[in-house]
Amino acid sequence: MSPDTGWTRKHWVTVADDLLAAVQRYRSPRGGRIDLPGAPAKAGVVSDGLEGFARTFLLAAFRAAGDDDGTVLAPYREGLVSGPGPAGPDAWPPIGSHGPGGQPMVESASVALGLLAARRWTWDLLDDGEQDRLENWLRGALRNEPAPNNWYLFPMTVAAFLDEVGRGDAETARAIDRALDLLEVWYRGNGWYSDGDGRAFDHYIGWAMHLYPVLVAHLRGDTAQLERLGPRLEEFLGSFAATFDVNGAPLHQGRSLTYRTATLSAVALGEVVGWTPLRPGQTRRILSAGLRYFLDRGALTDGIFSRGWHGPHAATLQTYSGPASPYWASKGFVGLLLPESAPLWTAVEEPPPSAGPDRAIVIPSVGWLVQTTEADGMVRVHNHGSDHINPWDADGGEPDPLYARLAYSTRTGPTAVRNAADNHIALHVRGRESVRRRIHPIGSGPDWVASWHQPQFPGPPAFPGGPPVAGGPVLPQCRIESLVVARGAWEVHVHRLRSVPAGIPVTVTGWALAAATPQDLDLQVDGASVTLRTGATAARLVGCHGFAAAEVQRAPQGTAYGAWALVPTLRGTVVPGELLVTASTLTGAAETTAPGVTVEGGEVSVGWTDGARTTCTWRGAIPAVVTTP
């Protein structure tokens, strides 16, 4: 049944049981908190303990509901009584507004969702007083202010549960209506939401924006809501499912990547609710390969999820990541809601979308171009639309490597801030290097996508390791317009610099390769071309027009894929009116010849190795890109 991964539902159940058993060692006296070891998050150790309870409780609830057996929930029932109770070593912190005291609002959604999925073994077994105390704690989520993004779905989930158990009122109705209204505002098309105002597209779209409202509707039997939101989930999965590597890896982009298998939740949810373009065998192939991907690469230390990607990795984390934060991975186990007899678990595994043929999938609403190759099953996503900057925020400061880069992949991670930036174009003025922050989409086509940004020059930190300060150079009206067209394993980038003074140095970087030791990396620099190799993976960056030399920079903090990272780099000088053109590839297959590129005025012609030709004419505001076989 599982010719690729070898895994069945029984393997998923075993992993779930092992994860739940491992955390019980850190259970508080009456089970209200699970205090995992490690440095606390900014919310503090008490909040971290609630997080340990809530996120593993959700896993236990999925496990119990799918097998119609509440045994696994026995250690959690006592915590549902002691957590909302009087102060003590088990008590949960009160729910506050976003900011100090706000983290419990996040965890209230996991508690409510677990209660909704496994009500008969949890809520229904509590006496009236115990239910009252639990309700009173949960209502804190309805009476405080969420962060202006997916957080509004947390009180919605709490309200939906209270309504389901007969405790709904005007307060719960307001929380539900408010969240659903915002969901409409944040819907951008093509099945994609933005995580709040602005352009924030990452894994939160799957594990939050789709998961909470759709799963809540499913668990409540709300067919009208499913008929409204289900088609969006199905369309979303049409592009999102293609971002999983054939080896199981999710795309390494966006924040909170330490949640790991939470990236799988939307894929599983589509099968659970019956809104997916994938066949059941394809869905299970993505899910089982994704779970194995992390387990096979050291995600667990003594049975506990570490904070990182494969193993521990500090640069992957945000300040809100505590010892129990990785257990949002529980969301990836939502497929356990389906019993062993369901098609998800009985169909024969089928290859995922990334297995081939070669594809370029444009997502216009997001500004992404997804590039997959059959020869290696690798996925690359070219980013010309997701920047994670609020509309009310200033377009300045240091970049966010998890959003600001021109491209991301399933086998490379972005380098850390204040390291040499991968997949980036930068101007160099007065010793400062420009950064890319707010991204403005220009247009897209079947195999291309384009955007522009205004280069920002953050000043030096006020103290070592601190944030940048104001006072960097300013180039009035300066903008960098960037376009990428992809075919096979190669992509060609075209950059047009507007209102940039002549003579300013400019660099363009490509894919950063990382390995455990420098001996694991091979490099070759030849004129305006750089080739890096580690194992079966190769990255190449070729300066086609506007570059005088190539080099390799080291990123001392490495990436999530290795402690030793190198960044291929091209150097040139700004010539007004001239385009900068590069060709690059990231491949796990045999390296192929670079496409031939010619530039004349505002026109770029690309001759691909399969005989196809792309012509890019960029004389006006929007480029005209045509590819012919």
XYZ file of C-alpha atoms in Angstrom:
629
model
C 0.000 0.000 0.000
C 2.935 2.352 0.571
C 5.575 1.608 -2.072
C 7.451 4.880 -1.486
C 7.371 5.595 2.254
C 6.485 2.165 3.641
C 4.179 3.837 6.154
C 0.548 3.141 7.063
C -1.839 4.637 9.585
C -0.360 2.337 12.226
C 2.974 4.120 11.866
C 1.247 7.479 12.405
C -0.501 6.151 15.496
C 2.775 4.792 16.878
C 4.527 8.129 16.368
C 1.637 9.981 18.009
C 1.653 7.639 21.004
C 5.425 7.919 21.386
C 5.266 11.735 21.265
C 2.525 11.809 23.881
C 4.306 9.338 26.154
C 7.592 11.260 25.988
C 6.134 14.566 27.212
C 4.375 12.999 30.212
C 7.728 12.965 32.026
C 7.380 16.740 32.316
C 3.783 16.811 33.512
C 2.968 19.060 36.488
C 1.550 17.394 39.635
C -2.082 17.412 38.435
C -1.383 17.579 34.725
C -2.387 21.176 34.032
C 0.959 22.034 32.495
C 3.692 20.222 30.617
C 6.944 22.009 31.409
C 9.455 20.876 28.800
C 13.143 21.613 29.393
C 14.929 24.475 27.711
C 15.213 28.238 27.742
C 11.805 29.917 28.086
C 10.096 31.977 25.412
C 9.440 35.672 25.975
C 6.002 34.813 27.410
C 7.636 33.031 30.385
C 7.731 29.540 31.845
C 4.103 29.436 33.059
C 2.812 30.238 29.585
C 5.264 27.715 28.151
C 3.769 25.048 30.428
C 0.269 25.809 29.159
C 1.616 25.597 25.627
C 2.980 22.131 26.387
C -0.425 21.005 27.614
C -2.557 22.593 24.894
C -0.549 21.566 21.852
C -0.075 17.954 22.901
C -3.709 17.782 24.037
C -4.695 18.565 20.451
C -2.642 15.607 19.231
C -4.269 13.338 21.810
C -7.727 14.544 20.758
C -7.114 13.734 17.082
C -5.778 10.328 18.096
C -8.791 9.556 20.314
C -11.454 10.775 17.884
C -10.141 8.797 14.934
C -9.965 5.518 16.838
C -13.118 6.153 18.911
C -11.060 5.474 22.024
C -10.444 8.090 24.714
C -7.743 6.157 26.574
C -4.975 8.441 25.341
C -6.806 11.453 26.827
C -6.774 10.134 30.403
C -3.642 12.142 31.414
C -5.257 15.338 30.085
C -8.664 15.209 31.771
C -7.190 16.074 35.179
C -5.381 19.011 33.588
C -8.640 20.349 32.154
C -9.816 20.578 35.768
C -6.645 21.849 37.459
C -5.565 24.297 34.713
C -8.466 26.741 35.035
C -8.599 26.186 38.789
C -7.046 28.105 41.697
C -3.461 29.311 41.565
C -0.849 26.612 41.947
C 1.767 24.595 40.094
C -0.874 23.475 37.551
C -2.769 26.714 36.992
C -2.941 28.282 33.546
C -2.158 31.975 33.159
C -5.137 34.186 32.346
C -5.708 35.117 28.727
C -4.656 38.665 27.926
C -4.468 40.818 24.837
C -1.749 40.508 22.211
C 1.575 41.510 23.726
C 2.467 40.669 27.327
C 0.009 38.041 28.479
C -1.312 37.304 25.005
C 0.221 33.901 24.320
C -2.490 31.998 26.276
C -4.983 33.191 23.647
C -3.090 31.119 21.067
C -3.231 28.072 23.302
C -6.934 28.532 24.068
C -7.664 27.643 20.440
C -5.818 24.319 20.742
C -7.717 23.550 23.951
C -11.056 24.427 22.325
C -10.299 22.532 19.122
C -9.283 19.458 21.120
C -12.470 19.704 23.178
C -14.525 20.010 20.012
C -12.877 16.978 18.389
C -13.023 14.772 21.487
C -15.917 16.195 23.513
C -17.256 12.851 24.725
C -13.989 11.968 26.499
C -13.284 15.455 27.863
C -15.952 18.111 28.320
C -18.821 15.670 28.759
C -16.987 13.974 31.663
C -16.583 17.196 33.671
C -19.117 18.183 36.333
C -20.995 21.487 36.162
C -18.491 23.390 38.306
C -15.534 22.117 36.329
C -17.206 23.080 33.061
C -17.979 26.541 34.445
C -14.358 27.154 35.431
C -13.082 25.959 32.043
C -15.602 28.151 30.229
C -14.636 31.156 32.346
C -10.957 30.721 31.399
C -11.764 30.219 27.713
C -13.899 33.370 27.620
C -10.774 35.400 28.236
C -10.043 34.842 24.542
C -13.319 36.595 23.663
C -12.687 39.600 25.899
C -9.173 40.567 24.875
C -7.604 41.907 21.696
C -5.921 39.485 19.263
C -2.939 40.333 17.086
C -4.090 41.765 13.718
C -3.722 38.491 11.813
C -4.598 34.798 12.193
C -5.029 35.396 15.935
C -8.655 36.397 15.317
C -9.309 32.747 14.512
C -8.378 31.738 18.086
C -11.369 33.420 19.798
C -13.497 32.232 16.860
C -12.522 28.629 17.653
C -13.218 29.122 21.352
C -16.580 30.722 20.601
C -17.550 27.928 18.211
C -16.855 25.316 20.888
C -18.844 27.167 23.544
C -21.695 27.558 21.103
C -21.545 23.856 20.268
C -21.913 22.825 23.926
C -24.885 25.106 24.503
C -23.041 28.038 26.043
C -23.246 30.423 23.143
C -24.436 34.007 23.506
C -23.938 37.431 21.976
C -20.278 37.396 22.989
C -19.544 34.132 21.163
C -21.566 35.234 18.122
C -19.544 38.436 17.905
C -16.220 36.542 17.977
C -17.353 34.185 15.210
C -18.809 36.887 12.958
C -15.789 39.158 13.426
C -13.339 36.424 12.389
C -15.351 35.326 9.372
C -15.705 38.940 8.221
C -11.950 39.453 8.454
C -11.355 36.179 6.622
C -13.254 37.633 3.658
C -11.146 40.792 3.701
C -7.942 38.758 3.846
C -8.903 36.439 0.989
C -6.675 37.270 -1.997
C -7.833 34.721 -4.564
C -6.411 31.487 -6.021
C -7.342 29.823 -2.719
C -4.883 31.982 -0.761
C -5.452 34.292 2.186
C -3.032 36.842 3.542
C -2.174 36.417 7.206
C -3.573 39.804 8.138
C -3.426 43.066 6.223
C -0.674 43.531 3.686
C 1.092 40.709 1.876
C 1.930 37.928 4.336
C 1.962 34.542 2.590
C 3.594 31.537 4.232
C 2.674 28.276 5.977
C 0.230 30.134 8.251
C -2.171 30.201 5.322
C -2.471 26.423 5.535
C -2.076 25.686 9.224
C -4.194 28.645 10.432
C -6.240 30.546 7.839
C -7.666 27.363 6.312
C -7.340 24.937 9.215
C -9.355 26.647 11.957
C -12.503 27.752 10.106
C -12.725 24.664 7.905
C -12.027 22.107 10.632
C -14.388 23.824 13.058
C -17.132 23.765 10.404
C -16.444 20.073 9.763
C -16.517 19.105 13.440
C -19.755 21.034 13.950
C -21.397 19.614 10.842
C -21.794 23.121 9.392
C -22.330 22.165 5.754
C -23.131 25.728 4.648
C -19.778 26.965 5.930
C -17.978 24.024 4.348
C -19.641 24.714 0.999
C -18.347 28.284 1.206
C -14.809 27.655 2.450
C -14.159 24.168 1.052
C -13.668 25.257 -2.586
C -11.051 27.763 -1.449
C -9.173 25.001 0.357
C -9.313 22.817 -2.734
C -7.978 25.605 -4.960
C -5.287 26.426 -2.401
C -4.093 22.820 -2.364
C -3.828 22.910 -6.151
C -0.741 25.107 -5.800
C 0.323 24.544 -2.182
C 0.595 20.754 -2.513
C 3.141 21.285 -5.271
C 5.503 22.995 -2.799
C 6.373 19.695 -1.064
C 9.590 18.044 -2.226
C 9.437 14.448 -3.406
C 11.610 13.659 -0.344
C 8.852 15.036 1.915
C 10.406 18.412 2.747
C 8.125 21.447 2.979
C 9.196 24.795 1.566
C 11.686 26.506 3.901
C 10.062 29.957 3.978
C 8.171 32.054 6.516
C 8.146 32.198 10.285
C 7.513 29.499 12.904
C 9.208 26.777 10.883
C 9.963 24.911 14.095
C 6.345 23.671 13.890
C 7.609 21.291 11.192
C 4.782 18.835 10.414
C 2.120 21.509 10.943
C 2.973 22.306 7.323
C 1.110 19.093 6.408
C -2.164 20.051 8.086
C -3.948 21.652 5.123
C -3.059 18.702 2.878
C -4.574 16.266 5.389
C -7.531 18.563 6.057
C -8.507 18.503 2.391
C -8.997 14.740 2.596
C -10.737 14.922 5.988
C -13.392 17.351 4.742
C -13.569 16.136 1.132
C -12.274 19.301 -0.533
C -8.994 18.474 -2.260
C -7.706 18.135 -5.833
C -5.439 15.284 -4.707
C -6.213 11.606 -4.818
C -6.080 9.862 -1.418
C -2.878 8.033 -2.363
C -1.203 11.319 -3.264
C -2.297 12.906 -0.011
C -0.923 10.056 2.096
C 2.333 10.102 0.112
C 2.838 13.793 0.949
C 1.873 13.286 4.597
C 3.951 10.188 5.340
C 6.989 11.471 3.458
C 6.703 14.752 5.359
C 6.557 13.110 8.774
C 9.417 10.759 7.929
C 11.449 13.658 6.549
C 11.740 15.264 9.973
C 11.984 12.103 12.064
C 14.752 10.729 9.845
C 16.739 13.972 10.187
C 16.904 14.294 13.947
C 13.877 16.430 14.819
C 13.476 14.560 18.115
C 15.930 14.634 21.001
C 15.169 11.949 23.598
C 11.661 11.742 22.153
C 11.030 15.512 22.402
C 10.753 17.916 19.470
C 13.721 20.289 19.505
C 13.491 23.910 18.475
C 14.758 23.980 14.917
C 14.234 22.406 11.511
C 16.081 19.102 11.276
C 17.709 19.301 14.686
C 18.125 22.384 16.877
C 18.709 25.578 14.879
C 18.561 28.949 16.636
C 18.329 31.028 13.438
C 15.036 29.298 12.560
C 13.356 30.604 15.711
C 11.378 33.653 16.730
C 11.390 35.119 20.238
C 7.962 33.608 20.892
C 9.317 30.077 20.345
C 9.452 28.200 23.645
C 10.314 24.582 24.528
C 6.790 23.378 23.675
C 6.249 25.560 20.608
C 7.253 22.810 18.141
C 4.183 20.846 19.209
C 1.982 22.833 16.860
C 3.322 19.951 14.780
C 0.218 18.211 16.172
C -1.841 19.936 13.484
C -0.133 17.761 10.888
C -1.770 14.726 12.515
C -5.309 15.888 11.684
C -5.563 12.984 9.237
C -5.868 10.683 12.258
C -9.463 11.898 12.526
C -10.135 9.496 9.655
C -10.380 5.823 10.669
C -8.228 3.059 9.262
C -10.944 2.164 6.749
C -10.897 5.619 5.105
C -9.499 5.975 1.555
C -6.661 8.111 2.941
C -5.297 5.002 4.637
C -6.422 2.276 2.199
C -5.448 3.759 -1.184
C -2.099 2.857 -2.695
C 0.449 5.674 -2.451
C 0.827 7.778 -5.597
C 3.601 10.197 -6.547
C 3.158 13.783 -5.316
C 2.896 16.723 -7.759
C 6.619 17.466 -7.389
C 7.489 14.039 -8.813
C 6.906 15.360 -12.311
C 6.633 16.365 -15.010
C 8.626 19.635 -14.848
C 6.263 22.467 -14.040
C 6.129 26.204 -13.488
C 3.007 27.205 -11.516
C 2.237 30.880 -11.132
C 0.075 32.066 -8.215
C -0.892 35.590 -9.301
C -2.558 36.652 -6.049
C 0.554 35.751 -4.057
C 3.223 36.796 -6.543
C 4.893 33.379 -6.471
C 6.243 31.157 -9.212
C 6.516 27.510 -8.118
C 9.161 25.566 -10.061
C 9.358 21.757 -9.825
C 11.593 19.288 -11.651
C 10.983 15.618 -12.325
C 14.659 14.604 -12.376
C 15.202 15.397 -8.678
C 11.744 16.124 -7.208
C 12.991 19.458 -5.902
C 10.829 22.562 -5.439
C 11.860 26.184 -5.746
C 9.532 29.133 -5.161
C 10.342 32.551 -6.621
C 9.019 35.253 -4.334
C 7.698 38.462 -5.840
C 4.808 39.102 -3.514
C 5.232 38.015 0.121
C 7.010 40.446 2.449
C 5.210 40.180 5.838
C 5.184 43.962 6.312
C 2.073 45.616 7.692
C 0.652 48.492 5.608
C 1.131 50.818 8.568
C 4.798 49.908 9.091
C 7.616 52.047 7.723
C 9.479 50.645 4.742
C 12.819 50.601 6.512
C 14.894 48.575 8.928
C 16.673 45.305 8.461
C 15.295 42.593 6.177
C 13.527 39.426 7.227
C 15.406 36.544 5.561
C 12.334 34.318 5.836
C 10.292 36.664 3.605
C 12.565 39.119 1.788
C 14.539 36.804 -0.467
C 13.927 36.445 -4.193
C 13.581 32.662 -3.914
C 13.231 29.766 -1.483
C 13.499 26.011 -1.890
C 12.892 22.676 -0.199
C 16.625 21.915 0.031
C 18.190 25.228 0.960
C 17.479 27.613 3.784
C 17.947 31.364 3.772
C 21.075 32.660 5.440
C 20.668 34.583 8.689
C 20.273 38.345 8.914
C 23.622 40.183 8.948
C 25.175 37.255 7.057
C 25.692 37.384 3.301
C 22.166 37.221 1.881
C 21.293 34.485 -0.601
C 18.949 35.092 -3.574
C 19.294 38.848 -3.296
C 20.218 41.970 -5.240
C 21.936 44.791 -3.364
C 23.376 48.238 -3.989
C 26.451 49.327 -2.011
C 26.599 52.956 -0.844
C 28.941 54.405 1.779
C 29.788 50.974 3.081
C 26.135 49.996 3.489
C 24.360 47.216 1.594
C 20.757 47.746 0.542
C 17.999 45.389 1.652
C 14.699 44.290 0.142
C 11.647 44.826 2.354
C 8.283 45.914 0.962
C 7.554 44.073 -2.293
C 5.328 45.552 -5.009
C 4.088 42.997 -7.573
C 4.283 44.094 -11.213
C 2.810 41.180 -13.119
C 3.002 37.484 -13.913
C 2.482 34.950 -16.677
C 2.534 31.169 -17.159
C 6.291 30.914 -16.473
C 7.300 34.296 -15.049
C 6.648 36.740 -12.231
C 7.940 40.257 -11.523
C 8.006 42.884 -8.770
C 9.801 46.020 -7.642
C 11.159 47.255 -4.340
C 12.791 50.408 -3.058
C 16.275 49.604 -1.726
C 16.618 50.459 1.958
C 19.914 51.111 3.744
C 19.608 50.298 7.457
C 22.167 51.926 9.683
C 24.576 50.045 11.959
C 23.268 48.500 15.206
C 23.364 50.738 18.267
C 25.029 47.845 20.093
C 26.517 44.506 18.976
C 23.782 42.139 17.877
C 21.103 44.815 18.190
C 18.645 46.099 15.581
C 19.735 48.665 13.003
C 19.218 52.356 13.625
C 18.138 55.111 11.263
C 20.632 57.190 9.360
C 21.619 55.074 6.368
C 21.928 56.448 2.823
C 18.810 57.420 0.890
C 18.509 57.274 -2.904
C 15.379 59.291 -3.808
C 13.000 57.622 -6.267
C 15.330 54.650 -6.557
C 13.707 51.328 -7.317
C 14.839 47.903 -8.435
C 12.501 46.030 -10.751
C 13.065 42.276 -10.866
C 11.710 39.530 -13.098
C 12.275 35.785 -13.162
C 11.357 33.285 -15.853
C 11.788 29.552 -15.151
C 12.051 26.454 -17.308
C 13.258 23.038 -16.221
C 15.891 23.410 -13.501
C 17.069 26.849 -14.672
C 15.769 30.314 -14.008
C 16.788 33.611 -15.599
C 16.578 36.802 -13.524
C 16.334 40.256 -15.093
C 16.831 43.372 -12.963
C 16.093 46.934 -14.126
C 17.510 49.704 -11.930
C 15.574 52.970 -11.960
C 16.985 56.325 -10.760
C 20.171 54.675 -9.500
C 23.276 56.852 -10.023
C 25.985 55.522 -12.297
C 28.998 53.828 -10.779
C 27.309 52.397 -7.684
C 28.514 48.843 -6.971
C 25.838 46.144 -7.211
C 25.840 42.487 -6.200
C 23.493 39.632 -7.063
C 23.579 36.355 -5.141
C 22.202 32.895 -5.847
C 21.308 29.744 -3.931
C 23.260 29.213 -0.688
C 24.485 25.673 -0.209
C 25.233 24.400 3.287
C 27.000 21.357 4.671
C 28.251 20.053 7.997
C 31.926 20.837 7.240
C 33.781 22.890 4.626
C 35.230 19.675 3.228
C 31.706 18.704 2.166
C 31.480 21.683 -0.198
C 33.158 22.016 -3.579
C 33.332 25.349 -5.369
C 34.471 26.630 -8.725
C 34.745 30.263 -9.816
C 35.270 30.975 -13.506
C 34.976 34.577 -14.678
C 31.408 35.661 -13.990
C 30.243 32.186 -13.009
C 30.148 30.288 -9.685
C 29.361 26.617 -9.132
C 28.843 25.047 -5.668
C 28.320 21.369 -4.921
C 27.559 19.312 -1.843
C 26.695 15.669 -2.246
C 24.246 15.323 -5.129
C 23.111 18.961 -4.963
C 24.620 21.685 -7.137
C 23.976 25.422 -7.334
C 25.240 27.571 -10.182
C 25.055 31.315 -10.780
C 26.048 32.802 -14.140
C 26.381 36.508 -14.903
C 24.868 36.933 -18.364
C 24.927 40.724 -18.667
C 26.252 43.549 -16.491
C 28.703 41.656 -14.265
C 32.486 41.787 -14.209
C 33.427 39.161 -11.636
C 32.182 36.347 -9.423
C 33.108 35.193 -5.938
C 31.853 33.135 -3.017
C 30.879 34.587 0.370
C 30.636 32.627 3.581
C 27.581 32.840 5.851
C 29.068 32.126 9.314
C 25.734 31.196 10.926
C 25.038 28.614 8.251
C 21.466 27.619 7.396
C 19.011 25.049 8.697
C 20.657 22.584 6.303
C 24.209 22.859 7.574
C 26.609 24.825 9.746
C 28.892 25.758 6.856
C 27.158 27.820 4.165
C 28.525 29.496 1.036
C 26.751 32.083 -1.117
C 27.588 32.484 -4.841
C 27.963 36.177 -5.668
C 28.258 38.325 -8.801
C 29.677 41.850 -8.722
C 29.070 44.696 -11.146
C 28.669 48.457 -11.401
C 25.496 50.360 -12.234
C 25.277 51.634 -15.799
C 22.070 53.673 -16.250
C 19.720 52.095 -18.759
C 21.460 48.714 -18.733
C 19.738 45.559 -17.523
C 21.371 43.102 -15.145
C 20.749 39.505 -16.209
C 21.709 36.249 -14.503
C 20.989 32.557 -15.005
C 20.951 30.219 -12.032
C 20.071 26.676 -11.114
C 19.622 24.557 -8.023
C 19.527 20.887 -8.908
C 19.895 17.428 -7.485
C 20.195 15.880 -10.933
C 22.996 15.871 -13.478
C 23.988 19.471 -14.180
C 22.824 20.808 -17.522
C 24.125 23.539 -19.799
C 23.057 27.058 -18.909
C 20.554 28.701 -21.249
C 21.940 31.119 -23.813
C 21.104 34.734 -23.057
C 21.425 37.804 -25.287
C 20.552 41.379 -24.304
C 19.862 44.240 -26.682
C 18.458 47.466 -25.297
C 15.399 46.594 -23.268
C 14.995 43.126 -24.737
C 16.302 39.866 -23.305
C 16.272 36.667 -25.350
C 16.724 33.309 -23.654
C 17.496 30.141 -25.592
C 16.682 27.144 -23.379
C 18.509 23.861 -23.797
C 15.308 22.065 -24.875
C 14.983 24.387 -27.882
C 12.362 26.722 -26.416
C 12.928 30.473 -26.524
C 11.742 33.231 -24.206
C 11.707 36.877 -25.203
C 11.356 39.513 -22.521
C 10.736 43.059 -23.700
C 10.937 45.559 -20.875
C 10.616 49.100 -22.077
C 7.425 50.144 -20.323
C 6.149 49.656 -16.776
C 5.099 46.031 -17.297
C 7.344 43.545 -19.114
C 6.084 41.476 -22.044
C 7.297 37.880 -21.700
C 6.640 35.274 -24.386
C 7.938 31.682 -24.443
C 7.670 29.617 -27.618
C 8.509 25.905 -27.968
